[in-house]
Short mmCIF file of N, CA and C in Angstrom, two decimals:
data_model
loop_
_atom_site.label_atom_id
_atom_site.label_comp_id
_atom_site.label_asym_id
_atom_site.label_seq_id
_atom_site.Cartn_x
_atom_site.Cartn_y
_atom_site.Cartn_z
N MET R 197 -13.62 -2.51 -11.20
CA MET R 197 -13.16 -2.69 -9.84
C MET R 197 -11.65 -2.48 -9.80
N SER R 198 -11.17 -1.69 -8.86
CA SER R 198 -9.74 -1.42 -8.76
C SER R 198 -9.02 -2.55 -8.03
N GLU R 199 -7.74 -2.64 -8.31
CA GLU R 199 -6.92 -3.67 -7.67
C GLU R 199 -6.71 -3.32 -6.20
N GLN R 200 -6.94 -4.28 -5.32
CA GLN R 200 -6.75 -4.03 -3.89
C GLN R 200 -5.29 -4.19 -3.53
N LEU R 201 -4.84 -3.36 -2.63
CA LEU R 201 -3.47 -3.45 -2.14
C LEU R 201 -3.44 -4.35 -0.92
N GLU R 202 -2.32 -5.01 -0.74
CA GLU R 202 -2.15 -5.91 0.39
C GLU R 202 -0.75 -5.71 0.94
N ILE R 203 -0.65 -5.57 2.25
CA ILE R 203 0.66 -5.52 2.90
C ILE R 203 0.90 -6.86 3.55
N ARG R 204 2.06 -7.42 3.20
CA ARG R 204 2.40 -8.74 3.72
C ARG R 204 3.82 -8.70 4.26
N TYR R 205 4.00 -9.18 5.47
CA TYR R 205 5.33 -9.28 6.04
C TYR R 205 5.97 -10.59 5.56
N ILE R 206 7.15 -10.47 4.93
CA ILE R 206 7.87 -11.65 4.47
C ILE R 206 9.28 -11.59 5.05
N PRO R 207 9.97 -12.74 5.16
CA PRO R 207 11.36 -12.70 5.60
C PRO R 207 12.20 -11.85 4.66
N LEU R 208 13.08 -11.05 5.22
CA LEU R 208 13.92 -10.16 4.43
C LEU R 208 14.69 -10.92 3.35
N ASP R 209 15.13 -12.11 3.67
CA ASP R 209 15.90 -12.91 2.71
C ASP R 209 15.07 -13.39 1.52
N GLN R 210 13.75 -13.30 1.61
CA GLN R 210 12.90 -13.71 0.49
C GLN R 210 12.56 -12.56 -0.45
N ALA R 211 13.00 -11.36 -0.13
CA ALA R 211 12.74 -10.21 -0.99
C ALA R 211 13.68 -10.27 -2.20
N VAL R 212 13.12 -10.54 -3.37
CA VAL R 212 13.90 -10.64 -4.61
C VAL R 212 13.94 -9.25 -5.24
N LEU R 213 15.15 -8.72 -5.39
CA LEU R 213 15.30 -7.39 -5.96
C LEU R 213 15.14 -7.43 -7.48
N TRP R 214 14.74 -6.32 -8.05
CA TRP R 214 14.64 -6.19 -9.50
C TRP R 214 16.05 -6.00 -10.02
N ASP R 215 16.53 -6.95 -10.78
CA ASP R 215 17.92 -6.93 -11.22
C ASP R 215 18.23 -5.83 -12.22
N ARG R 216 17.21 -5.18 -12.78
CA ARG R 216 17.44 -4.09 -13.73
C ARG R 216 16.99 -2.74 -13.19
N ASN R 217 16.90 -2.62 -11.87
CA ASN R 217 16.50 -1.35 -11.27
C ASN R 217 17.55 -0.29 -11.61
N PRO R 218 17.14 0.78 -12.32
CA PRO R 218 18.10 1.77 -12.77
C PRO R 218 18.49 2.80 -11.72
N LYS R 219 17.80 2.84 -10.61
CA LYS R 219 18.01 3.90 -9.63
C LYS R 219 19.25 3.64 -8.78
N ARG R 220 20.02 4.69 -8.56
CA ARG R 220 21.15 4.65 -7.64
C ARG R 220 20.63 5.09 -6.28
N HIS R 221 20.98 4.37 -5.26
CA HIS R 221 20.43 4.65 -3.93
C HIS R 221 21.49 5.20 -3.00
N SER R 222 21.09 6.12 -2.15
CA SER R 222 21.97 6.63 -1.11
C SER R 222 21.66 5.84 0.16
N ILE R 223 22.40 4.75 0.34
CA ILE R 223 22.16 3.87 1.49
C ILE R 223 22.35 4.64 2.79
N GLY R 224 23.33 5.55 2.84
CA GLY R 224 23.55 6.34 4.05
C GLY R 224 22.34 7.20 4.41
N ASP R 225 21.75 7.83 3.40
CA ASP R 225 20.56 8.65 3.64
C ASP R 225 19.38 7.79 4.09
N LEU R 226 19.21 6.63 3.44
CA LEU R 226 18.12 5.74 3.84
C LEU R 226 18.33 5.24 5.27
N ASP R 227 19.56 4.91 5.60
CA ASP R 227 19.88 4.44 6.95
C ASP R 227 19.54 5.51 7.99
N ALA R 228 19.94 6.74 7.73
CA ALA R 228 19.63 7.85 8.64
C ALA R 228 18.13 8.06 8.77
N SER R 229 17.41 7.91 7.66
CA SER R 229 15.96 8.06 7.69
C SER R 229 15.31 6.97 8.54
N PHE R 230 15.81 5.73 8.41
CA PHE R 230 15.28 4.64 9.23
C PHE R 230 15.50 4.93 10.71
N ASP R 231 16.68 5.49 11.05
CA ASP R 231 16.95 5.83 12.45
C ASP R 231 15.98 6.89 12.95
N ARG R 232 15.72 7.86 12.11
CA ARG R 232 14.88 8.98 12.53
C ARG R 232 13.38 8.68 12.50
N TYR R 233 12.92 8.03 11.41
CA TYR R 233 11.49 7.87 11.20
C TYR R 233 11.00 6.42 11.28
N GLY R 234 11.91 5.47 11.22
CA GLY R 234 11.50 4.07 11.15
C GLY R 234 11.27 3.67 9.70
N PHE R 235 10.78 2.47 9.53
CA PHE R 235 10.51 1.92 8.19
C PHE R 235 9.04 2.14 7.90
N LYS R 236 8.73 3.14 7.08
CA LYS R 236 7.33 3.55 6.90
C LYS R 236 6.74 3.24 5.54
N MET R 237 7.58 2.98 4.54
CA MET R 237 7.06 2.76 3.20
C MET R 237 7.51 1.39 2.71
N PRO R 238 6.61 0.41 2.74
CA PRO R 238 7.01 -0.93 2.31
C PRO R 238 7.33 -0.97 0.82
N PRO R 239 8.28 -1.82 0.43
CA PRO R 239 8.58 -1.98 -0.99
C PRO R 239 7.37 -2.52 -1.74
N ARG R 240 7.36 -2.29 -3.03
CA ARG R 240 6.25 -2.75 -3.88
C ARG R 240 6.67 -3.98 -4.65
N TYR R 241 5.92 -5.04 -4.52
CA TYR R 241 6.15 -6.29 -5.24
C TYR R 241 5.48 -6.20 -6.61
N GLU R 242 6.20 -6.60 -7.63
CA GLU R 242 5.67 -6.63 -8.99
C GLU R 242 5.79 -8.06 -9.51
N PRO R 243 4.68 -8.72 -9.82
CA PRO R 243 4.74 -10.13 -10.23
C PRO R 243 5.34 -10.36 -11.61
N HIS R 244 5.47 -9.32 -12.43
CA HIS R 244 5.87 -9.52 -13.83
C HIS R 244 7.32 -9.15 -14.13
N ILE R 245 8.13 -8.85 -13.10
CA ILE R 245 9.53 -8.51 -13.37
C ILE R 245 10.44 -9.69 -13.04
N ASN R 246 11.67 -9.62 -13.47
CA ASN R 246 12.70 -10.66 -13.22
C ASN R 246 12.42 -11.98 -13.93
N GLY R 247 11.61 -11.97 -14.94
CA GLY R 247 11.36 -13.21 -15.68
C GLY R 247 10.05 -13.87 -15.29
N PRO R 248 9.58 -14.77 -16.13
CA PRO R 248 8.28 -15.42 -15.90
C PRO R 248 8.22 -16.18 -14.58
N GLY R 249 7.19 -15.88 -13.82
CA GLY R 249 6.93 -16.61 -12.58
C GLY R 249 7.80 -16.24 -11.40
N GLN R 250 8.73 -15.29 -11.58
CA GLN R 250 9.61 -14.96 -10.46
C GLN R 250 9.12 -13.75 -9.69
N GLY R 251 8.91 -12.63 -10.36
CA GLY R 251 8.50 -11.42 -9.67
C GLY R 251 9.64 -10.83 -8.85
N GLY R 252 9.36 -9.72 -8.22
CA GLY R 252 10.38 -9.09 -7.38
C GLY R 252 9.97 -7.72 -6.93
N ILE R 253 10.88 -7.06 -6.26
CA ILE R 253 10.64 -5.72 -5.72
C ILE R 253 10.80 -4.71 -6.85
N GLY R 254 9.70 -4.11 -7.25
CA GLY R 254 9.71 -3.12 -8.32
C GLY R 254 10.04 -1.73 -7.84
N ALA R 255 9.80 -1.45 -6.58
CA ALA R 255 10.14 -0.17 -5.98
C ALA R 255 10.50 -0.44 -4.53
N GLY R 256 11.75 -0.14 -4.19
CA GLY R 256 12.18 -0.35 -2.80
C GLY R 256 13.48 -1.12 -2.67
N ASN R 257 14.22 -1.29 -3.79
CA ASN R 257 15.48 -2.01 -3.71
C ASN R 257 16.44 -1.39 -2.69
N GLY R 258 16.52 -0.08 -2.69
CA GLY R 258 17.42 0.60 -1.75
C GLY R 258 17.03 0.37 -0.31
N ARG R 259 15.74 0.34 -0.05
CA ARG R 259 15.28 0.08 1.33
C ARG R 259 15.66 -1.33 1.75
N ILE R 260 15.50 -2.29 0.84
CA ILE R 260 15.88 -3.67 1.15
C ILE R 260 17.38 -3.76 1.38
N LYS R 261 18.18 -3.14 0.52
CA LYS R 261 19.64 -3.17 0.69
C LYS R 261 20.06 -2.54 2.01
N THR R 262 19.38 -1.47 2.40
CA THR R 262 19.70 -0.82 3.67
C THR R 262 19.36 -1.73 4.84
N LEU R 263 18.22 -2.39 4.79
CA LEU R 263 17.86 -3.34 5.86
C LEU R 263 18.88 -4.48 5.94
N LEU R 264 19.29 -5.01 4.79
CA LEU R 264 20.29 -6.08 4.79
C LEU R 264 21.59 -5.61 5.44
N MET R 265 22.02 -4.40 5.11
CA MET R 265 23.24 -3.84 5.68
C MET R 265 23.12 -3.72 7.20
N ARG R 266 22.00 -3.17 7.65
CA ARG R 266 21.80 -2.99 9.09
C ARG R 266 21.81 -4.34 9.82
N ARG R 267 21.16 -5.32 9.24
CA ARG R 267 21.12 -6.64 9.87
C ARG R 267 22.51 -7.25 9.92
N GLU R 268 23.27 -7.14 8.81
CA GLU R 268 24.63 -7.68 8.76
C GLU R 268 25.54 -7.01 9.78
N GLN R 269 25.27 -5.75 10.10
CA GLN R 269 26.05 -5.02 11.09
C GLN R 269 25.63 -5.38 12.52
N GLY R 270 24.60 -6.21 12.66
CA GLY R 270 24.15 -6.62 13.98
C GLY R 270 23.33 -5.58 14.71
N ARG R 271 22.76 -4.64 13.96
CA ARG R 271 21.95 -3.57 14.57
C ARG R 271 20.53 -4.05 14.79
N GLU R 272 19.82 -3.31 15.59
CA GLU R 272 18.40 -3.58 15.82
C GLU R 272 17.62 -3.19 14.57
N PRO R 273 16.52 -3.90 14.29
CA PRO R 273 15.69 -3.48 13.15
C PRO R 273 15.02 -2.14 13.46
N PRO R 274 14.79 -1.32 12.44
CA PRO R 274 14.10 -0.06 12.68
C PRO R 274 12.63 -0.30 13.01
N ARG R 275 12.00 0.71 13.58
CA ARG R 275 10.56 0.64 13.82
C ARG R 275 9.86 0.29 12.51
N GLY R 276 8.90 -0.60 12.58
CA GLY R 276 8.16 -1.01 11.39
C GLY R 276 8.62 -2.35 10.83
N ILE R 277 9.76 -2.83 11.29
CA ILE R 277 10.27 -4.13 10.88
C ILE R 277 10.12 -5.08 12.06
N VAL R 278 9.54 -6.24 11.81
CA VAL R 278 9.32 -7.25 12.85
C VAL R 278 10.55 -8.15 12.90
N ASP R 279 11.04 -8.43 14.10
CA ASP R 279 12.14 -9.38 14.28
C ASP R 279 11.55 -10.65 14.86
N ASP R 280 11.25 -11.60 14.00
CA ASP R 280 10.63 -12.85 14.39
C ASP R 280 11.73 -13.86 14.76
N PRO R 281 11.65 -14.50 15.93
CA PRO R 281 12.70 -15.43 16.33
C PRO R 281 12.89 -16.60 15.36
N ASP R 282 11.85 -17.00 14.66
CA ASP R 282 11.95 -18.14 13.75
C ASP R 282 12.27 -17.74 12.32
N ARG R 283 11.81 -16.57 11.88
CA ARG R 283 11.97 -16.20 10.47
C ARG R 283 12.86 -15.00 10.24
N GLY R 284 13.37 -14.39 11.28
CA GLY R 284 14.26 -13.24 11.13
C GLY R 284 13.49 -11.96 10.92
N TRP R 285 14.13 -11.01 10.27
CA TRP R 285 13.52 -9.70 10.01
C TRP R 285 12.45 -9.85 8.96
N LEU R 286 11.26 -9.29 9.25
CA LEU R 286 10.11 -9.35 8.34
C LEU R 286 9.71 -7.93 7.97
#
């Protein structure tokens, strides 16, 4: 039996980045893509990174960083991101 995928909306501030992610991200390009296409590819959570029991984002650190930047700038969330009055950007 294959592993089932699950999409879960979580508060942006709860997204733990992989501290050893080797990829360099072009935040400007990601930002422009969010403006044009919205947020279409959710980050992938990996339960076995960042130490025992912690887990984190195994693919999508740049997308999370771009969302954090946009929120800090006071911009509207891109399509695909929920702005919950109680929990913030999801």
